[in-house]
């Protein structure tokens, strides 16, 4: 890990991000705008699964409308997140909150992929009344997972590190 | 009493001091603020993109607005409450921060844009609700809304770097 951190720190990109005062807040703002797209898409799907919004649209069509935007947001989140790691490798890589966040992100990507496949290939399951209790529980679980990622992301700045910076 | 002394009083409240000094409360309210703001802005984008004719075009404008915007308003209230709790913790610092002021200005502009849209353009929505392109006025309102809220997000993140 130390070798990786010192290698990243020596790259021109890392030094450029550190030397430009506006770089980190700008990259973080782009990251948050992608979070806007991601969380609102998750929110619309969850509301549909809970029977709280968009009931005139099928679950499959709701998935077709929002899941591609989630993959798009994920690409922006990945690239902007990567730049933030390159800019401040120690702040991120050695931070246990960052590590928790990355684990939760992997879980979320799996959830998105499984939901997308199932909603479009298996539309009957999602409209099947006896399954509605299970579907609602899955929806709430997914919402909690995505909120937890956002909280962990914000909390990276507050984990006490061996150097001062939040 | 002038603004500065009022803000100083707020700064000195026990609740403000608790949020300012405790390691848990500020990030806690900030997390709620961020989740609420991202959902508010993202849900507004969903409607703006429909007004611009980019997505959800099979769905009538009024139907989409009805299923999205009540949640937007509820989340806006939550975001404001969490934001107020963050504000009082360092009331004087936020009030004097340039980016905080820009953020408030652009929230106001987004609100004005929305009010003008509802008072004028939206009155004729039955003619462009479905199957036809939206009015130019609706496209302008949607575009402005996206620009204003993007600026709000940038200012919000900048406050974190200027208010210490």
PDB file of N, CA and C in Angstrom, chain A residues 2-102:
ATOM      1  N   UNK A   2       1.914   1.244   0.874  1.00  0.00           N
ATOM      2  CA  UNK A   2       2.799   2.408   0.943  1.00  0.00           C
ATOM      3  C   UNK A   2       3.482   2.672  -0.396  1.00  0.00           C
ATOM      4  N   UNK A   3       3.889   1.570  -1.058  1.00  0.00           N
ATOM      5  CA  UNK A   3       4.554   1.713  -2.354  1.00  0.00           C
ATOM      6  C   UNK A   3       3.600   2.317  -3.374  1.00  0.00           C
ATOM      7  N   UNK A   4       2.353   1.839  -3.344  1.00  0.00           N
ATOM      8  CA  UNK A   4       1.338   2.357  -4.264  1.00  0.00           C
ATOM      9  C   UNK A   4       1.096   3.845  -4.007  1.00  0.00           C
ATOM     10  N   UNK A   5       0.983   4.203  -2.720  1.00  0.00           N
ATOM     11  CA  UNK A   5       0.718   5.605  -2.375  1.00  0.00           C
ATOM     12  C   UNK A   5       1.874   6.486  -2.826  1.00  0.00           C
ATOM     13  N   UNK A   6       3.100   6.034  -2.604  1.00  0.00           N
ATOM     14  CA  UNK A   6       4.212   6.914  -2.991  1.00  0.00           C
ATOM     15  C   UNK A   6       4.353   6.979  -4.511  1.00  0.00           C
ATOM     16  N   UNK A   7       3.986   5.878  -5.198  1.00  0.00           N
ATOM     17  CA  UNK A   7       4.026   5.937  -6.663  1.00  0.00           C
ATOM     18  C   UNK A   7       2.969   6.928  -7.185  1.00  0.00           C
ATOM     19  N   UNK A   8       1.732   6.820  -6.662  1.00  0.00           N
ATOM     20  CA  UNK A   8       0.682   7.749  -7.107  1.00  0.00           C
ATOM     21  C   UNK A   8       1.092   9.187  -6.807  1.00  0.00           C
ATOM     22  N   UNK A   9       1.666   9.390  -5.601  1.00  0.00           N
ATOM     23  CA  UNK A   9       2.052  10.745  -5.196  1.00  0.00           C
ATOM     24  C   UNK A   9       3.099  11.342  -6.123  1.00  0.00           C
ATOM     25  N   UNK A  10       3.895  10.482  -6.761  1.00  0.00           N
ATOM     26  CA  UNK A  10       4.971  11.001  -7.615  1.00  0.00           C
ATOM     27  C   UNK A  10       4.488  11.317  -9.033  1.00  0.00           C
ATOM     28  N   UNK A  11       3.247  10.916  -9.364  1.00  0.00           N
ATOM     29  CA  UNK A  11       2.787  11.154 -10.737  1.00  0.00           C
ATOM     30  C   UNK A  11       2.481  12.634 -10.966  1.00  0.00           C
ATOM     31  N   UNK A  12       2.578  13.024 -12.216  1.00  0.00           N
ATOM     32  CA  UNK A  12       2.308  14.420 -12.567  1.00  0.00           C
ATOM     33  C   UNK A  12       0.851  14.779 -12.295  1.00  0.00           C
ATOM     34  N   UNK A  13      -0.050  13.804 -12.516  1.00  0.00           N
ATOM     35  CA  UNK A  13      -1.475  14.069 -12.320  1.00  0.00           C
ATOM     36  C   UNK A  13      -1.778  14.380 -10.859  1.00  0.00           C
ATOM     37  N   UNK A  14      -1.194  13.605  -9.954  1.00  0.00           N
ATOM     38  CA  UNK A  14      -1.393  13.842  -8.521  1.00  0.00           C
ATOM     39  C   UNK A  14      -0.916  15.240  -8.153  1.00  0.00           C
ATOM     40  N   UNK A  15       0.264  15.605  -8.665  1.00  0.00           N
ATOM     41  CA  UNK A  15       0.812  16.912  -8.303  1.00  0.00           C
ATOM     42  C   UNK A  15      -0.011  18.036  -8.909  1.00  0.00           C
ATOM     43  N   UNK A  16      -0.517  17.794 -10.113  1.00  0.00           N
ATOM     44  CA  UNK A  16      -1.361  18.819 -10.737  1.00  0.00           C
ATOM     45  C   UNK A  16      -2.619  19.042  -9.910  1.00  0.00           C
ATOM     46  N   UNK A  17      -3.266  17.935  -9.463  1.00  0.00           N
ATOM     47  CA  UNK A  17      -4.499  18.061  -8.675  1.00  0.00           C
ATOM     48  C   UNK A  17      -4.207  18.792  -7.367  1.00  0.00           C
ATOM     49  N   UNK A  18      -3.029  18.478  -6.767  1.00  0.00           N
ATOM     50  CA  UNK A  18      -2.712  19.123  -5.492  1.00  0.00           C
ATOM     51  C   UNK A  18      -2.345  20.592  -5.659  1.00  0.00           C
ATOM     52  N   UNK A  19      -1.762  20.919  -6.813  1.00  0.00           N
ATOM     53  CA  UNK A  19      -1.317  22.301  -6.998  1.00  0.00           C
ATOM     54  C   UNK A  19      -2.436  23.236  -7.432  1.00  0.00           C
ATOM     55  N   UNK A  20      -3.454  22.667  -8.083  1.00  0.00           N
ATOM     56  CA  UNK A  20      -4.575  23.508  -8.498  1.00  0.00           C
ATOM     57  C   UNK A  20      -5.586  23.563  -7.363  1.00  0.00           C
ATOM     58  N   UNK A  21      -5.767  24.743  -6.823  1.00  0.00           N
ATOM     59  CA  UNK A  21      -6.612  24.893  -5.643  1.00  0.00           C
ATOM     60  C   UNK A  21      -8.059  24.460  -5.909  1.00  0.00           C
ATOM     61  N   UNK A  22      -8.509  24.690  -7.155  1.00  0.00           N
ATOM     62  CA  UNK A  22      -9.917  24.419  -7.448  1.00  0.00           C
ATOM     63  C   UNK A  22     -10.174  22.987  -7.891  1.00  0.00           C
ATOM     64  N   UNK A  23      -9.093  22.194  -8.068  1.00  0.00           N
ATOM     65  CA  UNK A  23      -9.275  20.864  -8.663  1.00  0.00           C
ATOM     66  C   UNK A  23     -10.131  19.943  -7.790  1.00  0.00           C
ATOM     67  N   UNK A  24      -9.775  19.809  -6.503  1.00  0.00           N
ATOM     68  CA  UNK A  24     -10.500  18.859  -5.655  1.00  0.00           C
ATOM     69  C   UNK A  24     -11.973  19.250  -5.479  1.00  0.00           C
ATOM     70  N   UNK A  25     -12.270  20.517  -5.124  1.00  0.00           N
ATOM     71  CA  UNK A  25     -13.707  20.852  -5.026  1.00  0.00           C
ATOM     72  C   UNK A  25     -14.459  20.685  -6.343  1.00  0.00           C
ATOM     73  N   UNK A  26     -13.810  20.957  -7.472  1.00  0.00           N
ATOM     74  CA  UNK A  26     -14.491  20.777  -8.763  1.00  0.00           C
ATOM     75  C   UNK A  26     -14.782  19.300  -9.028  1.00  0.00           C
ATOM     76  N   UNK A  27     -13.778  18.453  -8.808  1.00  0.00           N
ATOM     77  CA  UNK A  27     -13.988  17.016  -9.044  1.00  0.00           C
ATOM     78  C   UNK A  27     -15.064  16.486  -8.086  1.00  0.00           C
ATOM     79  N   UNK A  28     -15.017  16.955  -6.828  1.00  0.00           N
ATOM     80  CA  UNK A  28     -16.032  16.511  -5.861  1.00  0.00           C
ATOM     81  C   UNK A  28     -17.431  16.960  -6.290  1.00  0.00           C
ATOM     82  N   UNK A  29     -17.535  18.178  -6.846  1.00  0.00           N
ATOM     83  CA  UNK A  29     -18.847  18.672  -7.289  1.00  0.00           C
ATOM     84  C   UNK A  29     -19.389  17.812  -8.425  1.00  0.00           C
ATOM     85  N   UNK A  30     -18.511  17.448  -9.377  1.00  0.00           N
ATOM     86  CA  UNK A  30     -18.930  16.572 -10.470  1.00  0.00           C
ATOM     87  C   UNK A  30     -19.368  15.217  -9.899  1.00  0.00           C
ATOM     88  N   UNK A  31     -18.582  14.720  -8.929  1.00  0.00           N
ATOM     89  CA  UNK A  31     -18.908  13.453  -8.266  1.00  0.00           C
ATOM     90  C   UNK A  31     -20.322  13.535  -7.648  1.00  0.00           C
ATOM     91  N   UNK A  32     -20.607  14.645  -6.963  1.00  0.00           N
ATOM     92  CA  UNK A  32     -21.915  14.791  -6.307  1.00  0.00           C
ATOM     93  C   UNK A  32     -23.037  14.915  -7.339  1.00  0.00           C
ATOM     94  N   UNK A  33     -22.786  15.586  -8.462  1.00  0.00           N
ATOM     95  CA  UNK A  33     -23.824  15.665  -9.502  1.00  0.00           C
ATOM     96  C   UNK A  33     -24.156  14.279 -10.041  1.00  0.00           C
ATOM     97  N   UNK A  34     -23.141  13.419 -10.154  1.00  0.00           N
ATOM     98  CA  UNK A  34     -23.414  12.038 -10.575  1.00  0.00           C
ATOM     99  C   UNK A  34     -24.184  11.297  -9.481  1.00  0.00           C
ATOM    100  N   UNK A  35     -23.898  11.640  -8.208  1.00  0.00           N
ATOM    101  CA  UNK A  35     -24.675  11.048  -7.100  1.00  0.00           C
ATOM    102  C   UNK A  35     -26.145  11.472  -7.219  1.00  0.00           C
ATOM    103  N   UNK A  36     -26.381  12.724  -7.639  1.00  0.00           N
ATOM    104  CA  UNK A  36     -27.769  13.199  -7.852  1.00  0.00           C
ATOM    105  C   UNK A  36     -28.488  12.274  -8.834  1.00  0.00           C
ATOM    106  N   UNK A  37     -27.833  11.972  -9.954  1.00  0.00           N
ATOM    107  CA  UNK A  37     -28.441  11.123 -10.978  1.00  0.00           C
ATOM    108  C   UNK A  37     -28.652   9.713 -10.418  1.00  0.00           C
ATOM    109  N   UNK A  38     -27.621   9.197  -9.758  1.00  0.00           N
ATOM    110  CA  UNK A  38     -27.701   7.829  -9.231  1.00  0.00           C
ATOM    111  C   UNK A  38     -28.807   7.700  -8.187  1.00  0.00           C
ATOM    112  N   UNK A  39     -28.783   8.553  -7.162  1.00  0.00           N
ATOM    113  CA  UNK A  39     -29.743   8.388  -6.068  1.00  0.00           C
ATOM    114  C   UNK A  39     -31.177   8.666  -6.508  1.00  0.00           C
ATOM    115  N   UNK A  40     -31.372   9.650  -7.399  1.00  0.00           N
ATOM    116  CA  UNK A  40     -32.748   9.918  -7.819  1.00  0.00           C
ATOM    117  C   UNK A  40     -33.264   8.777  -8.697  1.00  0.00           C
ATOM    118  N   UNK A  41     -32.387   8.160  -9.493  1.00  0.00           N
ATOM    119  CA  UNK A  41     -32.814   6.995 -10.280  1.00  0.00           C
ATOM    120  C   UNK A  41     -33.183   5.837  -9.365  1.00  0.00           C
ATOM    121  N   UNK A  42     -32.313   5.588  -8.360  1.00  0.00           N
ATOM    122  CA  UNK A  42     -32.619   4.540  -7.381  1.00  0.00           C
ATOM    123  C   UNK A  42     -33.951   4.867  -6.701  1.00  0.00           C
ATOM    124  N   UNK A  43     -34.114   6.137  -6.334  1.00  0.00           N
ATOM    125  CA  UNK A  43     -35.331   6.561  -5.641  1.00  0.00           C
ATOM    126  C   UNK A  43     -36.588   6.291  -6.460  1.00  0.00           C
ATOM    127  N   UNK A  44     -36.541   6.605  -7.758  1.00  0.00           N
ATOM    128  CA  UNK A  44     -37.725   6.397  -8.601  1.00  0.00           C
ATOM    129  C   UNK A  44     -38.058   4.915  -8.731  1.00  0.00           C
ATOM    130  N   UNK A  45     -37.013   4.072  -8.854  1.00  0.00           N
ATOM    131  CA  UNK A  45     -37.258   2.628  -8.958  1.00  0.00           C
ATOM    132  C   UNK A  45     -37.822   2.090  -7.637  1.00  0.00           C
ATOM    133  N   UNK A  46     -37.229   2.556  -6.533  1.00  0.00           N
ATOM    134  CA  UNK A  46     -37.696   2.089  -5.217  1.00  0.00           C
ATOM    135  C   UNK A  46     -39.147   2.512  -4.992  1.00  0.00           C
ATOM    136  N   UNK A  47     -39.482   3.751  -5.335  1.00  0.00           N
ATOM    137  CA  UNK A  47     -40.870   4.214  -5.177  1.00  0.00           C
ATOM    138  C   UNK A  47     -41.818   3.353  -6.017  1.00  0.00           C
ATOM    139  N   UNK A  48     -41.392   3.003  -7.229  1.00  0.00           N
ATOM    140  CA  UNK A  48     -42.221   2.152  -8.088  1.00  0.00           C
ATOM    141  C   UNK A  48     -42.413   0.773  -7.456  1.00  0.00           C
ATOM    142  N   UNK A  49     -41.333   0.218  -6.912  1.00  0.00           N
ATOM    143  CA  UNK A  49     -41.428  -1.120  -6.311  1.00  0.00           C
ATOM    144  C   UNK A  49     -42.266  -1.098  -5.036  1.00  0.00           C
ATOM    145  N   UNK A  50     -42.234   0.059  -4.333  1.00  0.00           N
ATOM    146  CA  UNK A  50     -43.027   0.196  -3.105  1.00  0.00           C
ATOM    147  C   UNK A  50     -44.489   0.515  -3.416  1.00  0.00           C
ATOM    148  N   UNK A  51     -44.783   0.764  -4.700  1.00  0.00           N
ATOM    149  CA  UNK A  51     -46.142   1.134  -5.079  1.00  0.00           C
ATOM    150  C   UNK A  51     -46.486   2.566  -4.723  1.00  0.00           C
ATOM    151  N   UNK A  52     -45.466   3.437  -4.615  1.00  0.00           N
ATOM    152  CA  UNK A  52     -45.695   4.817  -4.186  1.00  0.00           C
ATOM    153  C   UNK A  52     -45.648   5.829  -5.328  1.00  0.00           C
ATOM    154  N   UNK A  53     -45.137   5.449  -6.481  1.00  0.00           N
ATOM    155  CA  UNK A  53     -45.078   6.405  -7.602  1.00  0.00           C
ATOM    156  C   UNK A  53     -44.902   5.659  -8.909  1.00  0.00           C
ATOM    157  N   UNK A  54     -45.436   6.235  -9.977  1.00  0.00           N
ATOM    158  CA  UNK A  54     -45.205   5.693 -11.316  1.00  0.00           C
ATOM    159  C   UNK A  54     -45.923   4.389 -11.585  1.00  0.00           C
ATOM    160  N   UNK A  55     -47.084   4.177 -10.941  1.00  0.00           N
ATOM    161  CA  UNK A  55     -47.753   2.876 -11.074  1.00  0.00           C
ATOM    162  C   UNK A  55     -48.325   2.629 -12.460  1.00  0.00           C
ATOM    163  N   UNK A  56     -48.463   3.683 -13.261  1.00  0.00           N
ATOM    164  CA  UNK A  56     -48.959   3.462 -14.631  1.00  0.00           C
ATOM    165  C   UNK A  56     -47.867   2.915 -15.538  1.00  0.00           C
ATOM    166  N   UNK A  57     -46.632   2.933 -15.058  1.00  0.00           N
ATOM    167  CA  UNK A  57     -45.510   2.395 -15.831  1.00  0.00           C
ATOM    168  C   UNK A  57     -45.116   1.052 -15.227  1.00  0.00           C
ATOM    169  N   UNK A  58     -44.835   0.064 -16.083  1.00  0.00           N
ATOM    170  CA  UNK A  58     -44.438  -1.243 -15.556  1.00  0.00           C
ATOM    171  C   UNK A  58     -43.052  -1.151 -14.923  1.00  0.00           C
ATOM    172  N   UNK A  59     -42.740  -2.133 -14.066  1.00  0.00           N
ATOM    173  CA  UNK A  59     -41.404  -2.177 -13.454  1.00  0.00           C
ATOM    174  C   UNK A  59     -40.339  -2.293 -14.548  1.00  0.00           C
ATOM    175  N   UNK A  60     -40.630  -3.095 -15.578  1.00  0.00           N
ATOM    176  CA  UNK A  60     -39.649  -3.272 -16.653  1.00  0.00           C
ATOM    177  C   UNK A  60     -39.370  -1.940 -17.358  1.00  0.00           C
ATOM    178  N   UNK A  61     -40.444  -1.167 -17.649  1.00  0.00           N
ATOM    179  CA  UNK A  61     -40.238   0.125 -18.315  1.00  0.00           C
ATOM    180  C   UNK A  61     -39.557   1.132 -17.383  1.00  0.00           C
ATOM    181  N   UNK A  62     -39.885   1.058 -16.092  1.00  0.00           N
ATOM    182  CA  UNK A  62     -39.204   1.930 -15.125  1.00  0.00           C
ATOM    183  C   UNK A  62     -37.709   1.614 -15.113  1.00  0.00           C
ATOM    184  N   UNK A  63     -37.388   0.319 -15.142  1.00  0.00           N
ATOM    185  CA  UNK A  63     -35.975  -0.091 -15.181  1.00  0.00           C
ATOM    186  C   UNK A  63     -35.314   0.399 -16.471  1.00  0.00           C
ATOM    187  N   UNK A  64     -36.052   0.282 -17.600  1.00  0.00           N
ATOM    188  CA  UNK A  64     -35.478   0.737 -18.885  1.00  0.00           C
ATOM    189  C   UNK A  64     -35.222   2.229 -18.884  1.00  0.00           C
ATOM    190  N   UNK A  65     -36.087   2.991 -18.179  1.00  0.00           N
ATOM    191  CA  UNK A  65     -35.923   4.444 -18.130  1.00  0.00           C
ATOM    192  C   UNK A  65     -34.723   4.841 -17.267  1.00  0.00           C
ATOM    193  N   UNK A  66     -34.550   4.195 -16.097  1.00  0.00           N
ATOM    194  CA  UNK A  66     -33.584   4.718 -15.119  1.00  0.00           C
ATOM    195  C   UNK A  66     -32.262   3.958 -15.042  1.00  0.00           C
ATOM    196  N   UNK A  67     -32.270   2.629 -15.277  1.00  0.00           N
ATOM    197  CA  UNK A  67     -31.019   1.880 -15.049  1.00  0.00           C
ATOM    198  C   UNK A  67     -29.882   2.325 -15.978  1.00  0.00           C
ATOM    199  N   UNK A  68     -30.153   2.615 -17.280  1.00  0.00           N
ATOM    200  CA  UNK A  68     -29.033   3.085 -18.120  1.00  0.00           C
ATOM    201  C   UNK A  68     -28.391   4.366 -17.577  1.00  0.00           C
ATOM    202  N   UNK A  69     -29.210   5.262 -16.994  1.00  0.00           N
ATOM    203  CA  UNK A  69     -28.651   6.477 -16.387  1.00  0.00           C
ATOM    204  C   UNK A  69     -27.815   6.142 -15.165  1.00  0.00           C
ATOM    205  N   UNK A  70     -28.178   5.059 -14.479  1.00  0.00           N
ATOM    206  CA  UNK A  70     -27.375   4.653 -13.321  1.00  0.00           C
ATOM    207  C   UNK A  70     -26.007   4.168 -13.769  1.00  0.00           C
ATOM    208  N   UNK A  71     -25.959   3.408 -14.872  1.00  0.00           N
ATOM    209  CA  UNK A  71     -24.644   2.976 -15.391  1.00  0.00           C
ATOM    210  C   UNK A  71     -23.840   4.189 -15.851  1.00  0.00           C
ATOM    211  N   UNK A  72     -24.500   5.152 -16.480  1.00  0.00           N
ATOM    212  CA  UNK A  72     -23.805   6.373 -16.899  1.00  0.00           C
ATOM    213  C   UNK A  72     -23.242   7.126 -15.704  1.00  0.00           C
ATOM    214  N   UNK A  73     -24.092   7.265 -14.675  1.00  0.00           N
ATOM    215  CA  UNK A  73     -23.644   7.947 -13.454  1.00  0.00           C
ATOM    216  C   UNK A  73     -22.468   7.203 -12.833  1.00  0.00           C
ATOM    217  N   UNK A  74     -22.545   5.865 -12.874  1.00  0.00           N
ATOM    218  CA  UNK A  74     -21.480   5.058 -12.275  1.00  0.00           C
ATOM    219  C   UNK A  74     -20.137   5.315 -12.962  1.00  0.00           C
ATOM    220  N   UNK A  75     -20.160   5.468 -14.285  1.00  0.00           N
ATOM    221  CA  UNK A  75     -18.919   5.752 -15.010  1.00  0.00           C
ATOM    222  C   UNK A  75     -18.332   7.094 -14.547  1.00  0.00           C
ATOM    223  N   UNK A  76     -19.202   8.114 -14.440  1.00  0.00           N
ATOM    224  CA  UNK A  76     -18.740   9.432 -13.978  1.00  0.00           C
ATOM    225  C   UNK A  76     -18.236   9.340 -12.537  1.00  0.00           C
ATOM    226  N   UNK A  77     -18.960   8.578 -11.702  1.00  0.00           N
ATOM    227  CA  UNK A  77     -18.539   8.415 -10.301  1.00  0.00           C
ATOM    228  C   UNK A  77     -17.187   7.727 -10.226  1.00  0.00           C
ATOM    229  N   UNK A  78     -16.995   6.699 -11.080  1.00  0.00           N
ATOM    230  CA  UNK A  78     -15.747   5.961 -11.062  1.00  0.00           C
ATOM    231  C   UNK A  78     -14.586   6.867 -11.490  1.00  0.00           C
ATOM    232  N   UNK A  79     -14.780   7.609 -12.601  1.00  0.00           N
ATOM    233  CA  UNK A  79     -13.680   8.443 -13.109  1.00  0.00           C
ATOM    234  C   UNK A  79     -13.370   9.599 -12.157  1.00  0.00           C
ATOM    235  N   UNK A  80     -14.411  10.271 -11.640  1.00  0.00           N
ATOM    236  CA  UNK A  80     -14.150  11.391 -10.724  1.00  0.00           C
ATOM    237  C   UNK A  80     -13.578  10.856  -9.409  1.00  0.00           C
ATOM    238  N   UNK A  81     -14.088   9.690  -8.974  1.00  0.00           N
ATOM    239  CA  UNK A  81     -13.542   9.086  -7.748  1.00  0.00           C
ATOM    240  C   UNK A  81     -12.084   8.718  -7.917  1.00  0.00           C
ATOM    241  N   UNK A  82     -11.753   8.193  -9.112  1.00  0.00           N
ATOM    242  CA  UNK A  82     -10.363   7.825  -9.396  1.00  0.00           C
ATOM    243  C   UNK A  82      -9.451   9.058  -9.314  1.00  0.00           C
ATOM    244  N   UNK A  83      -9.927  10.183  -9.882  1.00  0.00           N
ATOM    245  CA  UNK A  83      -9.134  11.415  -9.824  1.00  0.00           C
ATOM    246  C   UNK A  83      -8.936  11.865  -8.374  1.00  0.00           C
ATOM    247  N   UNK A  84      -9.981  11.686  -7.546  1.00  0.00           N
ATOM    248  CA  UNK A  84      -9.858  12.080  -6.130  1.00  0.00           C
ATOM    249  C   UNK A  84      -8.838  11.192  -5.411  1.00  0.00           C
ATOM    250  N   UNK A  85      -8.794   9.912  -5.769  1.00  0.00           N
ATOM    251  CA  UNK A  85      -7.800   9.009  -5.165  1.00  0.00           C
ATOM    252  C   UNK A  85      -6.393   9.411  -5.621  1.00  0.00           C
ATOM    253  N   UNK A  86      -6.264   9.698  -6.929  1.00  0.00           N
ATOM    254  CA  UNK A  86      -4.946  10.086  -7.452  1.00  0.00           C
ATOM    255  C   UNK A  86      -4.487  11.392  -6.806  1.00  0.00           C
ATOM    256  N   UNK A  87      -5.429  12.297  -6.586  1.00  0.00           N
ATOM    257  CA  UNK A  87      -5.077  13.596  -5.992  1.00  0.00           C
ATOM    258  C   UNK A  87      -4.678  13.500  -4.530  1.00  0.00           C
ATOM    259  N   UNK A  88      -5.342  12.611  -3.800  1.00  0.00           N
ATOM    260  CA  UNK A  88      -5.061  12.487  -2.364  1.00  0.00           C
ATOM    261  C   UNK A  88      -5.031  11.005  -1.973  1.00  0.00           C
ATOM    262  N   UNK A  89      -4.019  10.262  -2.468  1.00  0.00           N
ATOM    263  CA  UNK A  89      -4.041   8.798  -2.275  1.00  0.00           C
ATOM    264  C   UNK A  89      -4.065   8.371  -0.809  1.00  0.00           C
ATOM    265  N   UNK A  90      -3.344   9.075   0.040  1.00  0.00           N
ATOM    266  CA  UNK A  90      -3.293   8.635   1.435  1.00  0.00           C
ATOM    267  C   UNK A  90      -4.638   8.867   2.125  1.00  0.00           C
ATOM    268  N   UNK A  91      -5.251  10.033   1.817  1.00  0.00           N
ATOM    269  CA  UNK A  91      -6.538  10.359   2.433  1.00  0.00           C
ATOM    270  C   UNK A  91      -7.580   9.288   2.137  1.00  0.00           C
ATOM    271  N   UNK A  92      -7.506   8.682   0.943  1.00  0.00           N
ATOM    272  CA  UNK A  92      -8.533   7.712   0.560  1.00  0.00           C
ATOM    273  C   UNK A  92      -8.126   6.274   0.898  1.00  0.00           C
ATOM    274  N   UNK A  93      -6.968   5.851   0.366  1.00  0.00           N
ATOM    275  CA  UNK A  93      -6.660   4.418   0.369  1.00  0.00           C
ATOM    276  C   UNK A  93      -6.452   3.857   1.770  1.00  0.00           C
ATOM    277  N   UNK A  94      -5.906   4.664   2.696  1.00  0.00           N
ATOM    278  CA  UNK A  94      -5.654   4.138   4.036  1.00  0.00           C
ATOM    279  C   UNK A  94      -6.830   4.397   4.971  1.00  0.00           C
ATOM    280  N   UNK A  95      -7.936   4.927   4.422  1.00  0.00           N
ATOM    281  CA  UNK A  95      -9.063   5.348   5.248  1.00  0.00           C
ATOM    282  C   UNK A  95     -10.068   4.203   5.346  1.00  0.00           C
ATOM    283  N   UNK A  96     -10.363   3.746   6.586  1.00  0.00           N
ATOM    284  CA  UNK A  96     -11.245   2.572   6.677  1.00  0.00           C
ATOM    285  C   UNK A  96     -12.653   2.877   6.169  1.00  0.00           C
ATOM    286  N   UNK A  97     -13.078   4.162   6.258  1.00  0.00           N
ATOM    287  CA  UNK A  97     -14.409   4.502   5.752  1.00  0.00           C
ATOM    288  C   UNK A  97     -14.450   4.376   4.217  1.00  0.00           C
ATOM    289  N   UNK A  98     -13.342   4.751   3.573  1.00  0.00           N
ATOM    290  CA  UNK A  98     -13.233   4.576   2.119  1.00  0.00           C
ATOM    291  C   UNK A  98     -13.319   3.087   1.760  1.00  0.00           C
ATOM    292  N   UNK A  99     -12.647   2.261   2.560  1.00  0.00           N
ATOM    293  CA  UNK A  99     -12.644   0.816   2.271  1.00  0.00           C
ATOM    294  C   UNK A  99     -14.046   0.232   2.440  1.00  0.00           C
ATOM    295  N   UNK A 100     -14.747   0.677   3.498  1.00  0.00           N
ATOM    296  CA  UNK A 100     -16.139   0.229   3.693  1.00  0.00           C
ATOM    297  C   UNK A 100     -16.982   0.671   2.499  1.00  0.00           C
ATOM    298  N   UNK A 101     -16.775   1.940   2.076  1.00  0.00           N
ATOM    299  CA  UNK A 101     -17.557   2.459   0.955  1.00  0.00           C
ATOM    300  C   UNK A 101     -17.343   1.603  -0.299  1.00  0.00           C
ATOM    301  N   UNK A 102     -16.094   1.251  -0.573  1.00  0.00           N
ATOM    302  CA  UNK A 102     -15.809   0.470  -1.782  1.00  0.00           C
ATOM    303  C   UNK A 102     -16.481  -0.898  -1.726  1.00  0.00           C
TER     304      UNK A 102
END
